């Protein structure tokens, strides 16, 4: 126990992740083509896969994900209400919304442009055999008008129960504005919400200390069941997507941050380690949101009044990683099916994917729905999605880490422009360490 306290959270998470990957690959090698592996123990045979992979690893991983998702709605609602009611200028909300959405759309457009350019350069689909059983059932995406109408909840409690983040965000904003305009009554309610915010953040701290164990279970199960042969077969596609994600996450975000704020990108990326590891492990921007919010405020220095708005909004509409996958997948599928796309087709892909990131916000399976929309827009067969679905789980982990990095980068830019940013915290190399030391107490 003393050893754990001396290690940083990042180190413990990395150990859990590496150990999980190693155990998963070992079990996969032992299982081979068998569905189960039995160890004889006298009177009965002990089933390894059923007990560990489908048992302990599955239960531990799902409990960890569920505990993170449990925090999302109360954390976003309480934090956003606290941030909104503290705004002295109601017009500031309009500025925050305009800047945030504008930046998220710009970064998405840049992401898919980089992805298409890299895919055209490498040509991952040339010479690829088409699977004869490729099929994919494309779900209908809602129109932008429907999304805008559905942003306003008819039942806020139901919106919270279903985890409809756009509706939760809208209700929290309206509730916070009402508190700010309610005089003494609003101040009394505000004090209660401030206390609730303190309590919920303490709960985040407690759960973060369990992260290494949850991440170990997730990685062990994933790498026991993942099809390594499929990754080899789609190696060019797989590594083009990964390369585009790394370029966008490390280079594009760094340039935007430096140009718009003057902040040091190296410091920013260093302080994003924990949030990125969580995002990579969970493959969910929403599940990672408690850690993203804590990183944005306590490590990077953004005020809660800004971060409580930009982070939940980014987790809902910021689809940079997904847009990269769509850009590479579009080129890959076009090359597999020997369809020549024109420059205007690629421009249409960029426009469709960028606007669809807002138009399909909050929809389950949003990445594949957006990709189906993009393929339909340029006349490519939607069945091509089935070819890449086998490796999408592993790529989803990487693109979620990129999405979370984008959420925090936009938060820093918006907070700095609104003078709601503590440069001292951002530049303090001990800010992250002090936070981890506090957690280990």
PDB file of C-alpha atoms in Angstrom, residues 48-257:
ATOM      1  CA  UNK A  48      -9.941 -20.156 -17.399  1.00  0.00           C
ATOM      2  CA  UNK A  49     -11.844 -18.014 -19.927  1.00  0.00           C
ATOM      3  CA  UNK A  50     -15.223 -18.280 -18.198  1.00  0.00           C
ATOM      4  CA  UNK A  51     -13.831 -17.432 -14.769  1.00  0.00           C
ATOM      5  CA  UNK A  52     -11.301 -14.750 -15.652  1.00  0.00           C
ATOM      6  CA  UNK A  53     -12.176 -13.196 -19.037  1.00  0.00           C
ATOM      7  CA  UNK A  54     -15.976 -13.482 -18.901  1.00  0.00           C
ATOM      8  CA  UNK A  55     -15.999 -13.329 -15.118  1.00  0.00           C
ATOM      9  CA  UNK A  56     -13.511 -11.235 -13.136  1.00  0.00           C
ATOM     10  CA  UNK A  57     -12.203  -9.080 -16.017  1.00  0.00           C
ATOM     11  CA  UNK A  58     -15.648  -8.426 -17.478  1.00  0.00           C
ATOM     12  CA  UNK A  59     -17.222  -7.623 -14.100  1.00  0.00           C
ATOM     13  CA  UNK A  60     -14.326  -5.429 -12.940  1.00  0.00           C
ATOM     14  CA  UNK A  61     -14.172  -3.491 -16.211  1.00  0.00           C
ATOM     15  CA  UNK A  62     -17.923  -2.939 -16.443  1.00  0.00           C
ATOM     16  CA  UNK A  63     -18.175  -1.815 -12.808  1.00  0.00           C
ATOM     17  CA  UNK A  64     -15.369   0.684 -13.443  1.00  0.00           C
ATOM     18  CA  UNK A  65     -17.082   2.065 -16.583  1.00  0.00           C
ATOM     19  CA  UNK A  66     -20.462   2.166 -14.825  1.00  0.00           C
ATOM     20  CA  UNK A  67     -18.992   4.031 -11.836  1.00  0.00           C
ATOM     21  CA  UNK A  68     -17.502   6.676 -14.139  1.00  0.00           C
ATOM     22  CA  UNK A  69     -20.726   7.057 -16.112  1.00  0.00           C
ATOM     23  CA  UNK A  70     -22.620   7.298 -12.813  1.00  0.00           C
ATOM     24  CA  UNK A  71     -20.795  10.576 -12.123  1.00  0.00           C
ATOM     25  CA  UNK A  72     -21.295  12.189 -15.528  1.00  0.00           C
ATOM     26  CA  UNK A  73     -24.842  13.591 -15.223  1.00  0.00           C
ATOM     27  CA  UNK A  74     -24.603  14.852 -11.606  1.00  0.00           C
ATOM     28  CA  UNK A  75     -21.114  16.262 -12.208  1.00  0.00           C
ATOM     29  CA  UNK A  76     -22.062  18.072 -15.412  1.00  0.00           C
ATOM     30  CA  UNK A  77     -25.349  19.373 -14.034  1.00  0.00           C
ATOM     31  CA  UNK A  78     -23.962  20.578 -10.690  1.00  0.00           C
ATOM     32  CA  UNK A  79     -20.730  21.977 -12.157  1.00  0.00           C
ATOM     33  CA  UNK A  80     -22.529  23.747 -15.003  1.00  0.00           C
ATOM     34  CA  UNK A  81     -25.135  25.248 -12.670  1.00  0.00           C
ATOM     35  CA  UNK A  82     -22.337  26.515 -10.377  1.00  0.00           C
ATOM     36  CA  UNK A  83     -20.420  27.951 -13.313  1.00  0.00           C
ATOM     37  CA  UNK A  84     -23.449  29.602 -14.932  1.00  0.00           C
ATOM     38  CA  UNK A  85     -24.843  31.236 -11.797  1.00  0.00           C
ATOM     39  CA  UNK A  86     -21.405  32.741 -11.091  1.00  0.00           C
ATOM     40  CA  UNK A  87     -21.313  34.576 -14.426  1.00  0.00           C
ATOM     41  CA  UNK A  88     -21.653  38.290 -13.844  1.00  0.00           C
ATOM     42  CA  UNK A  89     -22.420  38.976 -17.527  1.00  0.00           C
ATOM     43  CA  UNK A  90     -25.285  36.901 -19.044  1.00  0.00           C
ATOM     44  CA  UNK A  91     -24.008  37.817 -22.531  1.00  0.00           C
ATOM     45  CA  UNK A  92     -20.886  35.845 -21.709  1.00  0.00           C
ATOM     46  CA  UNK A  93     -22.787  32.597 -22.276  1.00  0.00           C
ATOM     47  CA  UNK A  94     -23.403  33.588 -25.890  1.00  0.00           C
ATOM     48  CA  UNK A  95     -19.702  34.317 -26.367  1.00  0.00           C
ATOM     49  CA  UNK A  96     -18.698  31.031 -24.731  1.00  0.00           C
ATOM     50  CA  UNK A  97     -21.099  29.084 -26.933  1.00  0.00           C
ATOM     51  CA  UNK A  98     -20.041  30.846 -30.133  1.00  0.00           C
ATOM     52  CA  UNK A  99     -16.310  30.457 -29.481  1.00  0.00           C
ATOM     53  CA  UNK A 100     -16.577  26.839 -28.323  1.00  0.00           C
ATOM     54  CA  UNK A 101     -18.767  25.570 -31.162  1.00  0.00           C
ATOM     55  CA  UNK A 102     -16.744  27.546 -33.722  1.00  0.00           C
ATOM     56  CA  UNK A 103     -13.446  26.082 -32.494  1.00  0.00           C
ATOM     57  CA  UNK A 104     -14.835  22.543 -32.311  1.00  0.00           C
ATOM     58  CA  UNK A 105     -16.082  22.771 -35.915  1.00  0.00           C
ATOM     59  CA  UNK A 106     -12.765  24.230 -37.141  1.00  0.00           C
ATOM     60  CA  UNK A 107     -10.688  21.500 -35.469  1.00  0.00           C
ATOM     61  CA  UNK A 108     -13.013  18.835 -36.892  1.00  0.00           C
ATOM     62  CA  UNK A 109     -12.604  20.256 -40.412  1.00  0.00           C
ATOM     63  CA  UNK A 110      -8.806  20.332 -39.967  1.00  0.00           C
ATOM     64  CA  UNK A 111      -8.832  16.748 -38.628  1.00  0.00           C
ATOM     65  CA  UNK A 112     -10.706  15.258 -41.566  1.00  0.00           C
ATOM     66  CA  UNK A 113      -8.605  17.254 -44.061  1.00  0.00           C
ATOM     67  CA  UNK A 114      -5.413  15.798 -42.564  1.00  0.00           C
ATOM     68  CA  UNK A 115      -6.959  12.307 -42.605  1.00  0.00           C
ATOM     69  CA  UNK A 116      -8.008  12.468 -46.261  1.00  0.00           C
ATOM     70  CA  UNK A 117      -4.656  13.910 -47.335  1.00  0.00           C
ATOM     71  CA  UNK A 118      -2.683  11.204 -45.524  1.00  0.00           C
ATOM     72  CA  UNK A 119      -4.952   8.428 -46.816  1.00  0.00           C
ATOM     73  CA  UNK A 120      -4.599   9.644 -50.420  1.00  0.00           C
ATOM     74  CA  UNK A 121      -0.821   9.712 -49.953  1.00  0.00           C
ATOM     75  CA  UNK A 122      -0.596   6.159 -48.538  1.00  0.00           C
ATOM     76  CA  UNK A 123      -3.530   4.533 -50.447  1.00  0.00           C
ATOM     77  CA  UNK A 124      -4.451   1.932 -47.780  1.00  0.00           C
ATOM     78  CA  UNK A 125      -7.251   0.359 -49.841  1.00  0.00           C
ATOM     79  CA  UNK A 126      -5.313  -0.413 -52.998  1.00  0.00           C
ATOM     80  CA  UNK A 127      -4.987  -4.177 -53.543  1.00  0.00           C
ATOM     81  CA  UNK A 128      -7.322  -5.032 -50.658  1.00  0.00           C
ATOM     82  CA  UNK A 129      -9.615  -8.034 -51.139  1.00  0.00           C
ATOM     83  CA  UNK A 130     -13.326  -7.394 -50.533  1.00  0.00           C
ATOM     84  CA  UNK A 131     -14.930  -9.751 -48.001  1.00  0.00           C
ATOM     85  CA  UNK A 132     -17.895 -11.510 -49.627  1.00  0.00           C
ATOM     86  CA  UNK A 133     -19.958 -11.334 -46.442  1.00  0.00           C
ATOM     87  CA  UNK A 134     -19.527  -7.585 -45.914  1.00  0.00           C
ATOM     88  CA  UNK A 135     -22.794  -6.116 -44.686  1.00  0.00           C
ATOM     89  CA  UNK A 136     -23.800  -3.204 -42.494  1.00  0.00           C
ATOM     90  CA  UNK A 137     -27.206  -1.979 -41.389  1.00  0.00           C
ATOM     91  CA  UNK A 138     -27.063   1.822 -41.490  1.00  0.00           C
ATOM     92  CA  UNK A 139     -29.337   3.591 -39.019  1.00  0.00           C
ATOM     93  CA  UNK A 140     -31.106   6.781 -39.972  1.00  0.00           C
ATOM     94  CA  UNK A 141     -29.412   9.917 -38.619  1.00  0.00           C
ATOM     95  CA  UNK A 142     -31.597  12.742 -37.246  1.00  0.00           C
ATOM     96  CA  UNK A 143     -31.732  16.009 -39.160  1.00  0.00           C
ATOM     97  CA  UNK A 144     -30.102  19.153 -37.762  1.00  0.00           C
ATOM     98  CA  UNK A 145     -33.583  20.625 -37.187  1.00  0.00           C
ATOM     99  CA  UNK A 146     -34.581  17.587 -35.099  1.00  0.00           C
ATOM    100  CA  UNK A 147     -31.398  17.828 -33.053  1.00  0.00           C
ATOM    101  CA  UNK A 148     -31.992  21.526 -32.296  1.00  0.00           C
ATOM    102  CA  UNK A 149     -35.591  20.868 -31.236  1.00  0.00           C
ATOM    103  CA  UNK A 150     -34.575  17.855 -29.143  1.00  0.00           C
ATOM    104  CA  UNK A 151     -31.967  19.919 -27.274  1.00  0.00           C
ATOM    105  CA  UNK A 152     -34.791  21.308 -25.117  1.00  0.00           C
ATOM    106  CA  UNK A 153     -36.088  18.707 -22.641  1.00  0.00           C
ATOM    107  CA  UNK A 154     -39.780  18.204 -21.987  1.00  0.00           C
ATOM    108  CA  UNK A 155     -38.782  16.276 -18.856  1.00  0.00           C
ATOM    109  CA  UNK A 156     -35.372  17.223 -17.360  1.00  0.00           C
ATOM    110  CA  UNK A 157     -35.420  14.270 -14.967  1.00  0.00           C
ATOM    111  CA  UNK A 158     -35.969  11.872 -17.864  1.00  0.00           C
ATOM    112  CA  UNK A 159     -33.128  13.567 -19.795  1.00  0.00           C
ATOM    113  CA  UNK A 160     -30.816  12.947 -16.839  1.00  0.00           C
ATOM    114  CA  UNK A 161     -31.978   9.340 -16.496  1.00  0.00           C
ATOM    115  CA  UNK A 162     -31.295   8.683 -20.193  1.00  0.00           C
ATOM    116  CA  UNK A 163     -27.983  10.568 -20.164  1.00  0.00           C
ATOM    117  CA  UNK A 164     -29.076  12.971 -22.928  1.00  0.00           C
ATOM    118  CA  UNK A 165     -26.207  15.410 -22.430  1.00  0.00           C
ATOM    119  CA  UNK A 166     -27.430  18.182 -24.762  1.00  0.00           C
ATOM    120  CA  UNK A 167     -30.718  18.354 -22.855  1.00  0.00           C
ATOM    121  CA  UNK A 168     -28.911  18.236 -19.501  1.00  0.00           C
ATOM    122  CA  UNK A 169     -26.610  21.071 -20.624  1.00  0.00           C
ATOM    123  CA  UNK A 170     -29.536  23.266 -21.768  1.00  0.00           C
ATOM    124  CA  UNK A 171     -31.495  22.682 -18.544  1.00  0.00           C
ATOM    125  CA  UNK A 172     -28.415  23.343 -16.379  1.00  0.00           C
ATOM    126  CA  UNK A 173     -27.741  26.610 -18.223  1.00  0.00           C
ATOM    127  CA  UNK A 174     -31.346  27.797 -17.797  1.00  0.00           C
ATOM    128  CA  UNK A 175     -31.376  26.731 -14.133  1.00  0.00           C
ATOM    129  CA  UNK A 176     -28.066  28.510 -13.445  1.00  0.00           C
ATOM    130  CA  UNK A 177     -29.229  31.722 -15.139  1.00  0.00           C
ATOM    131  CA  UNK A 178     -32.446  31.624 -13.098  1.00  0.00           C
ATOM    132  CA  UNK A 179     -30.430  31.213  -9.886  1.00  0.00           C
ATOM    133  CA  UNK A 180     -28.262  34.211 -10.791  1.00  0.00           C
ATOM    134  CA  UNK A 181     -31.371  36.350 -11.325  1.00  0.00           C
ATOM    135  CA  UNK A 182     -33.216  35.222  -8.168  1.00  0.00           C
ATOM    136  CA  UNK A 183     -31.507  37.411  -5.584  1.00  0.00           C
ATOM    137  CA  UNK A 184     -31.193  36.055  -2.050  1.00  0.00           C
ATOM    138  CA  UNK A 185     -33.068  32.838  -2.853  1.00  0.00           C
ATOM    139  CA  UNK A 186     -30.636  32.189  -5.695  1.00  0.00           C
ATOM    140  CA  UNK A 187     -27.656  32.784  -3.390  1.00  0.00           C
ATOM    141  CA  UNK A 188     -28.967  30.263  -0.855  1.00  0.00           C
ATOM    142  CA  UNK A 189     -29.464  27.615  -3.548  1.00  0.00           C
ATOM    143  CA  UNK A 190     -26.056  28.495  -5.017  1.00  0.00           C
ATOM    144  CA  UNK A 191     -24.385  27.752  -1.659  1.00  0.00           C
ATOM    145  CA  UNK A 192     -26.011  24.306  -1.652  1.00  0.00           C
ATOM    146  CA  UNK A 193     -24.764  23.610  -5.190  1.00  0.00           C
ATOM    147  CA  UNK A 194     -21.241  24.731  -4.240  1.00  0.00           C
ATOM    148  CA  UNK A 195     -21.254  22.167  -1.410  1.00  0.00           C
ATOM    149  CA  UNK A 196     -22.633  19.499  -3.741  1.00  0.00           C
ATOM    150  CA  UNK A 197     -19.853  20.306  -6.214  1.00  0.00           C
ATOM    151  CA  UNK A 198     -17.224  19.780  -3.507  1.00  0.00           C
ATOM    152  CA  UNK A 199     -18.741  16.418  -2.570  1.00  0.00           C
ATOM    153  CA  UNK A 200     -19.023  15.161  -6.164  1.00  0.00           C
ATOM    154  CA  UNK A 201     -15.400  16.132  -6.869  1.00  0.00           C
ATOM    155  CA  UNK A 202     -14.320  14.141  -3.809  1.00  0.00           C
ATOM    156  CA  UNK A 203     -16.196  11.164  -5.251  1.00  0.00           C
ATOM    157  CA  UNK A 204     -14.267  11.631  -8.520  1.00  0.00           C
ATOM    158  CA  UNK A 205     -11.037  11.530  -6.508  1.00  0.00           C
ATOM    159  CA  UNK A 206     -12.023   8.280  -4.797  1.00  0.00           C
ATOM    160  CA  UNK A 207     -12.897   6.581  -8.082  1.00  0.00           C
ATOM    161  CA  UNK A 208      -9.692   7.755  -9.778  1.00  0.00           C
ATOM    162  CA  UNK A 209      -7.692   5.802  -7.210  1.00  0.00           C
ATOM    163  CA  UNK A 210      -9.473   2.638  -8.381  1.00  0.00           C
ATOM    164  CA  UNK A 211      -8.653   3.379 -12.020  1.00  0.00           C
ATOM    165  CA  UNK A 212      -5.533   1.151 -12.355  1.00  0.00           C
ATOM    166  CA  UNK A 213      -7.553  -1.933 -11.391  1.00  0.00           C
ATOM    167  CA  UNK A 214     -10.492  -1.091 -13.657  1.00  0.00           C
ATOM    168  CA  UNK A 215      -8.164  -0.354 -16.568  1.00  0.00           C
ATOM    169  CA  UNK A 216      -6.313  -3.638 -16.001  1.00  0.00           C
ATOM    170  CA  UNK A 217      -9.611  -5.546 -16.309  1.00  0.00           C
ATOM    171  CA  UNK A 218     -10.656  -3.648 -19.453  1.00  0.00           C
ATOM    172  CA  UNK A 219      -7.321  -4.190 -21.203  1.00  0.00           C
ATOM    173  CA  UNK A 220      -7.081  -7.865 -20.182  1.00  0.00           C
ATOM    174  CA  UNK A 221     -10.507  -8.679 -21.621  1.00  0.00           C
ATOM    175  CA  UNK A 222     -10.012  -6.612 -24.791  1.00  0.00           C
ATOM    176  CA  UNK A 223      -6.662  -8.167 -25.710  1.00  0.00           C
ATOM    177  CA  UNK A 224      -7.914 -11.670 -24.950  1.00  0.00           C
ATOM    178  CA  UNK A 225     -10.780 -11.294 -27.431  1.00  0.00           C
ATOM    179  CA  UNK A 226      -9.399  -8.904 -30.087  1.00  0.00           C
ATOM    180  CA  UNK A 227      -8.679 -10.410 -33.506  1.00  0.00           C
ATOM    181  CA  UNK A 228      -4.958  -9.765 -34.055  1.00  0.00           C
ATOM    182  CA  UNK A 229      -5.048 -11.387 -37.518  1.00  0.00           C
ATOM    183  CA  UNK A 230      -7.644  -8.836 -38.640  1.00  0.00           C
ATOM    184  CA  UNK A 231      -5.336  -5.995 -37.610  1.00  0.00           C
ATOM    185  CA  UNK A 232      -2.572  -7.511 -39.761  1.00  0.00           C
ATOM    186  CA  UNK A 233      -4.993  -7.786 -42.709  1.00  0.00           C
ATOM    187  CA  UNK A 234      -6.005  -4.129 -42.341  1.00  0.00           C
ATOM    188  CA  UNK A 235      -2.563  -2.941 -41.242  1.00  0.00           C
ATOM    189  CA  UNK A 236      -2.262  -0.070 -43.740  1.00  0.00           C
ATOM    190  CA  UNK A 237      -5.718   1.281 -42.887  1.00  0.00           C
ATOM    191  CA  UNK A 238      -5.078   0.817 -39.157  1.00  0.00           C
ATOM    192  CA  UNK A 239      -1.747   2.650 -39.115  1.00  0.00           C
ATOM    193  CA  UNK A 240      -2.918   5.472 -41.406  1.00  0.00           C
ATOM    194  CA  UNK A 241      -5.726   6.213 -38.939  1.00  0.00           C
ATOM    195  CA  UNK A 242      -3.301   6.051 -35.991  1.00  0.00           C
ATOM    196  CA  UNK A 243      -0.787   8.310 -37.783  1.00  0.00           C
ATOM    197  CA  UNK A 244      -3.486  10.888 -38.597  1.00  0.00           C
ATOM    198  CA  UNK A 245      -4.692  10.824 -34.979  1.00  0.00           C
ATOM    199  CA  UNK A 246      -1.151  11.393 -33.668  1.00  0.00           C
ATOM    200  CA  UNK A 247      -0.525  14.244 -36.125  1.00  0.00           C
ATOM    201  CA  UNK A 248      -3.752  15.952 -35.105  1.00  0.00           C
ATOM    202  CA  UNK A 249      -3.323  15.320 -31.384  1.00  0.00           C
ATOM    203  CA  UNK A 250       0.310  16.366 -31.093  1.00  0.00           C
ATOM    204  CA  UNK A 251       0.911  18.827 -33.945  1.00  0.00           C
ATOM    205  CA  UNK A 252      -2.388  20.485 -34.897  1.00  0.00           C
ATOM    206  CA  UNK A 253      -3.569  21.031 -31.338  1.00  0.00           C
ATOM    207  CA  UNK A 254      -0.138  22.336 -30.324  1.00  0.00           C
ATOM    208  CA  UNK A 255      -0.105  24.875 -33.174  1.00  0.00           C
ATOM    209  CA  UNK A 256      -3.644  26.093 -32.416  1.00  0.00           C
ATOM    210  CA  UNK A 257      -2.911  26.388 -28.687  1.00  0.00           C
TER     211      UNK A 257
END
